[in-house]
Amino acid sequence: MKIKFLFLILFTIGLSHFLFAQTNESSLKVMTYNIWNGFDWGKDTLRQKNLINWVKEQNPDVLALEELCGYDEEKLRKDAAQWGHPYVQILKERGYPTALTSKEPIQLIEKNVDNFWHGLLHVKTFGLDFFVVHLSPSDSDIRLREARQIKSRIKELQSDSFIVLGDFNSHSPLDAYWLEKKGDLRAKNQKKEGDKYDNLRLGQFDYAPISEFFSIPAVDVSLNKIDLEKSFTFPSPVLIGLYDQTAETIIQYRVRIDYILTSPELAQKCVKVEIFNHGIPDTLSDHFPVMAEFKVERD
């Protein structure tokens, strides 16, 4: 009788612990979005309104933003409030700022605009370290230096709960199997006489910056979650008629340059990845947004 009673107590304790753990596990949706020149430095209010409404419908818990041209903290705060984020942090108020908005308080760790093409924003929210990046769009060597600087910071952090996200302007070695077929894109990016910068490495697509992040180690959460060959994040149809782009070249030049990379431990908690590269986002920016959903334990 005593044994049965003891077993019942242990079973009850175990069940309570399991149910407690289950109730403390919740969804965390993280999105990155390059919004394209701050809606033409604030002049394209229709695109701004439509993007705000679309983000609100997706209901991310954390949103990283790139190209907030013409924004200051107050302007960002007004936009973020409309998609349900009372907390914001912006890198700078000139050039091409990055930012992060959240449903929970944000702790600023670092703003660095001196050693990066656009800058690095490191913040903490939801108990996670977020590194919002916008690497150089113009030169492979500069991107590699930026990647190494960020890698060094993450290694020093010694955290198993970090996310690096944003516009990396870089190709992933995971995409080489389909990217290498794009001879027209490679030819378009060849360095021309008199050019100061070079987007290729020795005339070939450059995979070094993303490989640098992988060596931290960091994991591309899109892997095994989506079809990488259909996961392009740039360019979108809004560029048709601009910069010599046509409907045909938009398709020919499709690449994946926006990513969400995480610590291996956090990657195991990723349950879903979406790249919104069809429908309404066709009209909202020249980039497409990426969102990852995690199942995380909450205090």
GROMACS .gro file of C-alpha atoms in nm:
model
  299
    1MET     CA    1   0.000   0.000   0.000
    2LYS     CA    2   0.285   0.237   0.090
    3ILE     CA    3   0.455   0.163  -0.243
    4LYS     CA    4   0.138   0.244  -0.436
    5PHE     CA    5   0.095   0.567  -0.240
    6LEU     CA    6   0.457   0.667  -0.305
    7PHE     CA    7   0.417   0.590  -0.675
    8LEU     CA    8   0.103   0.804  -0.687
    9ILE     CA    9   0.286   1.098  -0.527
   10LEU     CA   10   0.580   1.069  -0.768
   11PHE     CA   11   0.346   1.041  -1.065
   12THR     CA   12   0.154   1.350  -0.954
   13ILE     CA   13   0.476   1.550  -0.907
   14GLY     CA   14   0.603   1.441  -1.247
   15LEU     CA   15   0.276   1.526  -1.418
   16SER     CA   16   0.264   1.867  -1.251
   17HIS     CA   17   0.619   1.940  -1.362
   18PHE     CA   18   0.536   1.837  -1.719
   19LEU     CA   19   0.223   2.052  -1.731
   20PHE     CA   20   0.411   2.346  -1.579
   21ALA     CA   21   0.682   2.314  -1.842
   22GLN     CA   22   0.421   2.295  -2.117
   23THR     CA   23   0.240   2.607  -2.001
   24ASN     CA   24   0.570   2.800  -1.985
   25GLU     CA   25   0.655   2.720  -2.347
   26SER     CA   26   0.529   2.981  -2.588
   27SER     CA   27   0.568   3.099  -2.944
   28LEU     CA   28   0.815   3.373  -3.038
   29LYS     CA   29   0.791   3.516  -3.389
   30VAL     CA   30   1.093   3.708  -3.518
   31MET     CA   31   1.093   3.899  -3.847
   32THR     CA   32   1.350   4.097  -4.048
   33TYR     CA   33   1.247   4.345  -4.316
   34ASN     CA   34   1.443   4.586  -4.534
   35ILE     CA   35   1.177   4.848  -4.605
   36TRP     CA   36   1.360   5.020  -4.896
   37ASN     CA   37   1.484   5.375  -4.836
   38GLY     CA   38   1.241   5.460  -4.558
   39PHE     CA   39   0.950   5.475  -4.803
   40ASP     CA   40   1.144   5.714  -5.026
   41TRP     CA   41   1.253   5.916  -4.724
   42GLY     CA   42   0.895   5.950  -4.604
   43LYS     CA   43   0.738   6.063  -4.931
   44ASP     CA   44   0.566   5.733  -5.020
   45THR     CA   45   0.303   5.738  -4.747
   46LEU     CA   46   0.080   5.484  -4.923
   47ARG     CA   47   0.354   5.221  -4.926
   48GLN     CA   48   0.430   5.304  -4.564
   49LYS     CA   49   0.066   5.258  -4.464
   50ASN     CA   50   0.036   4.931  -4.654
   51LEU     CA   51   0.354   4.789  -4.503
   52ILE     CA   52   0.247   4.883  -4.151
   53ASN     CA   53  -0.089   4.711  -4.202
   54TRP     CA   54   0.077   4.401  -4.347
   55VAL     CA   55   0.325   4.373  -4.058
   56LYS     CA   56   0.039   4.412  -3.812
   57GLU     CA   57  -0.138   4.116  -3.976
   58GLN     CA   58   0.172   3.894  -3.939
   59ASN     CA   59   0.196   3.988  -3.569
   60PRO     CA   60   0.570   3.937  -3.508
   61ASP     CA   61   0.692   3.963  -3.150
   62VAL     CA   62   1.024   4.113  -3.258
   63LEU     CA   63   1.094   4.303  -3.580
   64ALA     CA   64   1.435   4.401  -3.719
   65LEU     CA   65   1.428   4.677  -3.980
   66GLU     CA   66   1.678   4.804  -4.235
   67GLU     CA   67   1.689   5.122  -4.446
   68LEU     CA   68   1.493   5.346  -4.210
   69CYS     CA   69   1.600   5.650  -4.412
   70GLY     CA   70   1.455   5.971  -4.271
   71TYR     CA   71   1.354   5.810  -3.942
   72ASP     CA   72   1.423   5.916  -3.588
   73GLU     CA   73   1.318   5.733  -3.272
   74GLU     CA   74   0.988   5.918  -3.239
   75LYS     CA   75   0.884   5.844  -3.598
   76LEU     CA   76   0.975   5.478  -3.554
   77ARG     CA   77   0.783   5.466  -3.227
   78LYS     CA   78   0.466   5.587  -3.402
   79ASP     CA   79   0.494   5.322  -3.674
   80ALA     CA   80   0.579   5.044  -3.430
   81ALA     CA   81   0.283   5.127  -3.208
   82GLN     CA   82   0.056   5.050  -3.503
   83TRP     CA   83   0.186   4.692  -3.528
   84GLY     CA   84   0.169   4.648  -3.152
   85HIS     CA   85   0.528   4.715  -3.045
   86PRO     CA   86   0.568   4.974  -2.767
   87TYR     CA   87   0.947   4.931  -2.747
   88VAL     CA   88   1.193   5.051  -3.011
   89GLN     CA   89   1.566   5.103  -3.059
   90ILE     CA   90   1.715   5.276  -3.365
   91LEU     CA   91   2.083   5.265  -3.460
   92LYS     CA   92   2.117   5.623  -3.588
   93GLU     CA   93   1.917   5.900  -3.754
   94ARG     CA   94   2.121   5.962  -4.069
   95GLY     CA   95   2.198   5.757  -4.376
   96TYR     CA   96   2.053   5.407  -4.372
   97PRO     CA   97   1.960   5.322  -4.012
   98THR     CA   98   1.869   4.981  -3.879
   99ALA     CA   99   1.635   4.929  -3.586
  100LEU     CA  100   1.456   4.675  -3.372
  101THR     CA  101   1.104   4.692  -3.230
  102SER     CA  102   0.954   4.455  -2.976
  103LYS     CA  103   0.651   4.368  -2.766
  104GLU     CA  104   0.881   4.351  -2.462
  105PRO     CA  105   1.137   4.598  -2.322
  106ILE     CA  106   1.463   4.635  -2.514
  107GLN     CA  107   1.803   4.662  -2.348
  108LEU     CA  108   2.060   4.845  -2.560
  109ILE     CA  109   2.398   4.670  -2.562
  110GLU     CA  110   2.585   4.844  -2.845
  111LYS     CA  111   2.543   5.093  -3.127
  112ASN     CA  112   2.844   5.101  -3.358
  113VAL     CA  113   2.852   5.325  -3.664
  114ASP     CA  114   3.229   5.370  -3.690
  115ASN     CA  115   3.355   5.032  -3.808
  116PHE     CA  116   3.070   4.922  -4.033
  117TRP     CA  117   2.928   5.032  -4.368
  118HIS     CA  118   2.587   5.108  -4.218
  119GLY     CA  119   2.643   5.011  -3.855
  120LEU     CA  120   2.574   4.737  -3.602
  121LEU     CA  121   2.290   4.733  -3.350
  122HIS     CA  122   2.312   4.487  -3.059
  123VAL     CA  123   2.016   4.474  -2.822
  124LYS     CA  124   1.852   4.229  -2.587
  125THR     CA  125   1.480   4.149  -2.565
  126PHE     CA  126   1.278   3.840  -2.473
  127GLY     CA  127   1.598   3.723  -2.300
  128LEU     CA  128   1.780   3.691  -2.634
  129ASP     CA  129   2.071   3.881  -2.787
  130PHE     CA  130   1.980   4.035  -3.122
  131PHE     CA  131   2.241   4.160  -3.369
  132VAL     CA  132   2.072   4.364  -3.643
  133VAL     CA  133   2.297   4.385  -3.949
  134HIS     CA  134   2.305   4.562  -4.283
  135LEU     CA  135   2.633   4.466  -4.445
  136SER     CA  136   2.797   4.655  -4.730
  137PRO     CA  137   2.605   4.634  -5.059
  138SER     CA  138   2.915   4.718  -5.259
  139ASP     CA  139   3.223   4.519  -5.167
  140SER     CA  140   3.299   4.158  -5.073
  141ASP     CA  141   3.607   4.240  -4.864
  142ILE     CA  142   3.420   4.498  -4.656
  143ARG     CA  143   3.139   4.250  -4.592
  144LEU     CA  144   3.390   3.990  -4.478
  145ARG     CA  145   3.552   4.236  -4.236
  146GLU     CA  146   3.209   4.325  -4.098
  147ALA     CA  147   3.120   3.958  -4.055
  148ARG     CA  148   3.444   3.894  -3.868
  149GLN     CA  149   3.380   4.185  -3.631
  150ILE     CA  150   3.031   4.058  -3.551
  151LYS     CA  151   3.161   3.704  -3.511
  152SER     CA  152   3.420   3.828  -3.261
  153ARG     CA  153   3.152   3.997  -3.052
  154ILE     CA  154   2.935   3.687  -3.045
  155LYS     CA  155   3.227   3.462  -2.952
  156GLU     CA  156   3.309   3.694  -2.660
  157LEU     CA  157   2.945   3.688  -2.554
  158GLN     CA  158   2.956   3.310  -2.508
  159SER     CA  159   2.578   3.296  -2.536
  160ASP     CA  160   2.364   3.008  -2.656
  161SER     CA  161   2.070   3.245  -2.716
  162PHE     CA  162   2.165   3.486  -2.995
  163ILE     CA  163   2.008   3.588  -3.325
  164VAL     CA  164   2.186   3.764  -3.612
  165LEU     CA  165   1.937   3.898  -3.863
  166GLY     CA  166   1.895   4.155  -4.135
  167ASP     CA  167   2.018   4.237  -4.484
  168PHE     CA  168   2.354   4.062  -4.522
  169ASN     CA  169   2.397   4.148  -4.892
  170SER     CA  170   2.576   3.812  -4.904
  171HIS     CA  171   2.526   3.472  -5.062
  172SER     CA  172   2.501   3.154  -4.860
  173PRO     CA  173   2.704   2.845  -4.952
  174LEU     CA  174   2.377   2.657  -4.894
  175ASP     CA  175   2.243   2.828  -5.208
  176ALA     CA  176   2.542   2.759  -5.432
  177TYR     CA  177   2.371   2.466  -5.605
  178TRP     CA  178   2.118   2.701  -5.767
  179LEU     CA  179   2.301   3.034  -5.752
  180GLU     CA  180   2.597   2.915  -5.959
  181LYS     CA  181   2.361   2.867  -6.254
  182LYS     CA  182   2.299   3.242  -6.268
  183GLY     CA  183   2.566   3.339  -6.519
  184ASP     CA  184   2.387   3.661  -6.614
  185LEU     CA  185   2.391   3.779  -6.253
  186ARG     CA  186   2.760   3.694  -6.218
  187ALA     CA  187   2.837   3.886  -6.536
  188LYS     CA  188   2.632   4.186  -6.415
  189ASN     CA  189   2.840   4.204  -6.097
  190GLN     CA  190   3.181   4.179  -6.262
  191LYS     CA  191   3.411   4.461  -6.159
  192LYS     CA  192   3.452   4.716  -6.434
  193GLU     CA  193   3.752   4.930  -6.509
  194GLY     CA  194   3.764   5.223  -6.271
  195ASP     CA  195   3.534   5.063  -6.012
  196LYS     CA  196   3.644   5.121  -5.654
  197TYR     CA  197   3.454   4.824  -5.513
  198ASP     CA  198   3.402   4.461  -5.612
  199ASN     CA  199   3.096   4.256  -5.516
  200LEU     CA  200   3.250   3.930  -5.640
  201ARG     CA  201   3.555   3.743  -5.511
  202LEU     CA  202   3.803   3.675  -5.789
  203GLY     CA  203   3.518   3.702  -6.036
  204GLN     CA  204   3.299   3.446  -5.857
  205PHE     CA  205   3.006   3.461  -5.618
  206ASP     CA  206   3.131   3.526  -5.267
  207TYR     CA  207   3.021   3.293  -4.987
  208ALA     CA  208   3.281   3.400  -4.732
  209PRO     CA  209   3.077   3.633  -4.503
  210ILE     CA  210   2.795   3.383  -4.442
  211SER     CA  211   3.053   3.106  -4.398
  212GLU     CA  212   3.215   3.324  -4.132
  213PHE     CA  213   2.888   3.334  -3.940
  214PHE     CA  214   2.843   2.959  -3.977
  215SER     CA  215   3.183   2.910  -3.812
  216ILE     CA  216   3.075   3.084  -3.488
  217PRO     CA  217   2.876   2.845  -3.500
  218ALA     CA  218   2.548   2.998  -3.615
  219VAL     CA  219   2.269   2.819  -3.798
  220ASP     CA  220   2.055   2.940  -4.087
  221VAL     CA  221   1.709   2.855  -3.956
  222SER     CA  222   1.573   2.830  -4.311
  223LEU     CA  223   1.765   2.506  -4.362
  224ASN     CA  224   1.525   2.209  -4.381
  225LYS     CA  225   1.231   2.443  -4.319
  226ILE     CA  226   1.177   2.578  -4.672
  227ASP     CA  227   1.282   2.515  -5.031
  228LEU     CA  228   1.598   2.725  -5.051
  229GLU     CA  229   1.574   2.756  -5.429
  230LYS     CA  230   1.241   2.935  -5.384
  231SER     CA  231   1.357   3.141  -5.087
  232PHE     CA  232   1.472   3.454  -5.272
  233THR     CA  233   1.448   3.779  -5.075
  234PHE     CA  234   1.558   4.026  -5.345
  235PRO     CA  235   1.469   4.189  -5.584
  236SER     CA  236   1.093   4.244  -5.585
  237PRO     CA  237   0.871   4.368  -5.870
  238VAL     CA  238   0.866   4.724  -5.731
  239LEU     CA  239   1.201   4.772  -5.905
  240ILE     CA  240   1.061   4.709  -6.254
  241GLY     CA  241   1.144   5.017  -6.458
  242LEU     CA  242   1.416   5.128  -6.215
  243TYR     CA  243   1.791   5.071  -6.243
  244ASP     CA  244   1.743   4.904  -6.585
  245GLN     CA  245   1.528   4.633  -6.425
  246THR     CA  246   1.259   4.456  -6.626
  247ALA     CA  247   1.010   4.187  -6.533
  248GLU     CA  248   1.252   3.935  -6.684
  249THR     CA  249   1.563   4.057  -6.499
  250ILE     CA  250   1.375   4.066  -6.169
  251ILE     CA  251   1.333   3.689  -6.206
  252GLN     CA  252   1.683   3.630  -6.344
  253TYR     CA  253   1.852   3.816  -6.059
  254ARG     CA  254   1.658   3.663  -5.769
  255VAL     CA  255   1.885   3.591  -5.472
  256ARG     CA  256   1.863   3.524  -5.100
  257ILE     CA  257   2.050   3.792  -4.907
  258ASP     CA  258   1.827   3.843  -4.599
  259TYR     CA  259   1.870   3.587  -4.321
  260ILE     CA  260   1.788   3.489  -3.966
  261LEU     CA  261   2.086   3.308  -3.812
  262THR     CA  262   2.082   3.178  -3.456
  263SER     CA  263   2.283   2.985  -3.203
  264PRO     CA  264   2.262   2.606  -3.256
  265GLU     CA  265   2.060   2.572  -2.934
  266LEU     CA  266   1.804   2.829  -3.045
  267ALA     CA  267   1.788   2.682  -3.396
  268GLN     CA  268   1.661   2.357  -3.244
  269LYS     CA  269   1.363   2.551  -3.110
  270CYS     CA  270   1.272   2.695  -3.451
  271VAL     CA  271   0.949   2.535  -3.572
  272LYS     CA  272   0.866   2.744  -3.878
  273VAL     CA  273   1.027   2.980  -4.131
  274GLU     CA  274   0.845   3.191  -4.388
  275ILE     CA  275   0.982   3.406  -4.668
  276PHE     CA  276   0.699   3.624  -4.792
  277ASN     CA  277   0.804   3.663  -5.155
  278HIS     CA  278   0.465   3.663  -5.325
  279GLY     CA  279   0.144   3.861  -5.301
  280ILE     CA  280   0.118   4.189  -5.112
  281PRO     CA  281   0.493   4.208  -5.025
  282ASP     CA  282   0.559   4.238  -5.402
  283THR     CA  283   0.445   4.600  -5.366
  284LEU     CA  284   0.590   4.697  -5.027
  285SER     CA  285   0.969   4.698  -5.070
  286ASP     CA  286   1.251   4.588  -5.298
  287HIS     CA  287   1.329   4.317  -5.040
  288PHE     CA  288   1.104   4.044  -4.907
  289PRO     CA  289   1.065   3.984  -4.531
  290VAL     CA  290   1.175   3.671  -4.347
  291MET     CA  291   1.005   3.541  -4.031
  292ALA     CA  292   1.101   3.256  -3.800
  293GLU     CA  293   0.888   3.110  -3.523
  294PHE     CA  294   1.044   2.956  -3.212
  295LYS     CA  295   0.901   2.759  -2.922
  296VAL     CA  296   1.076   2.899  -2.618
  297GLU     CA  297   1.038   2.868  -2.244
  298ARG     CA  298   0.915   3.182  -2.073
  299ASP     CA  299   0.963   3.281  -1.712
   0.00000   0.00000   0.00000
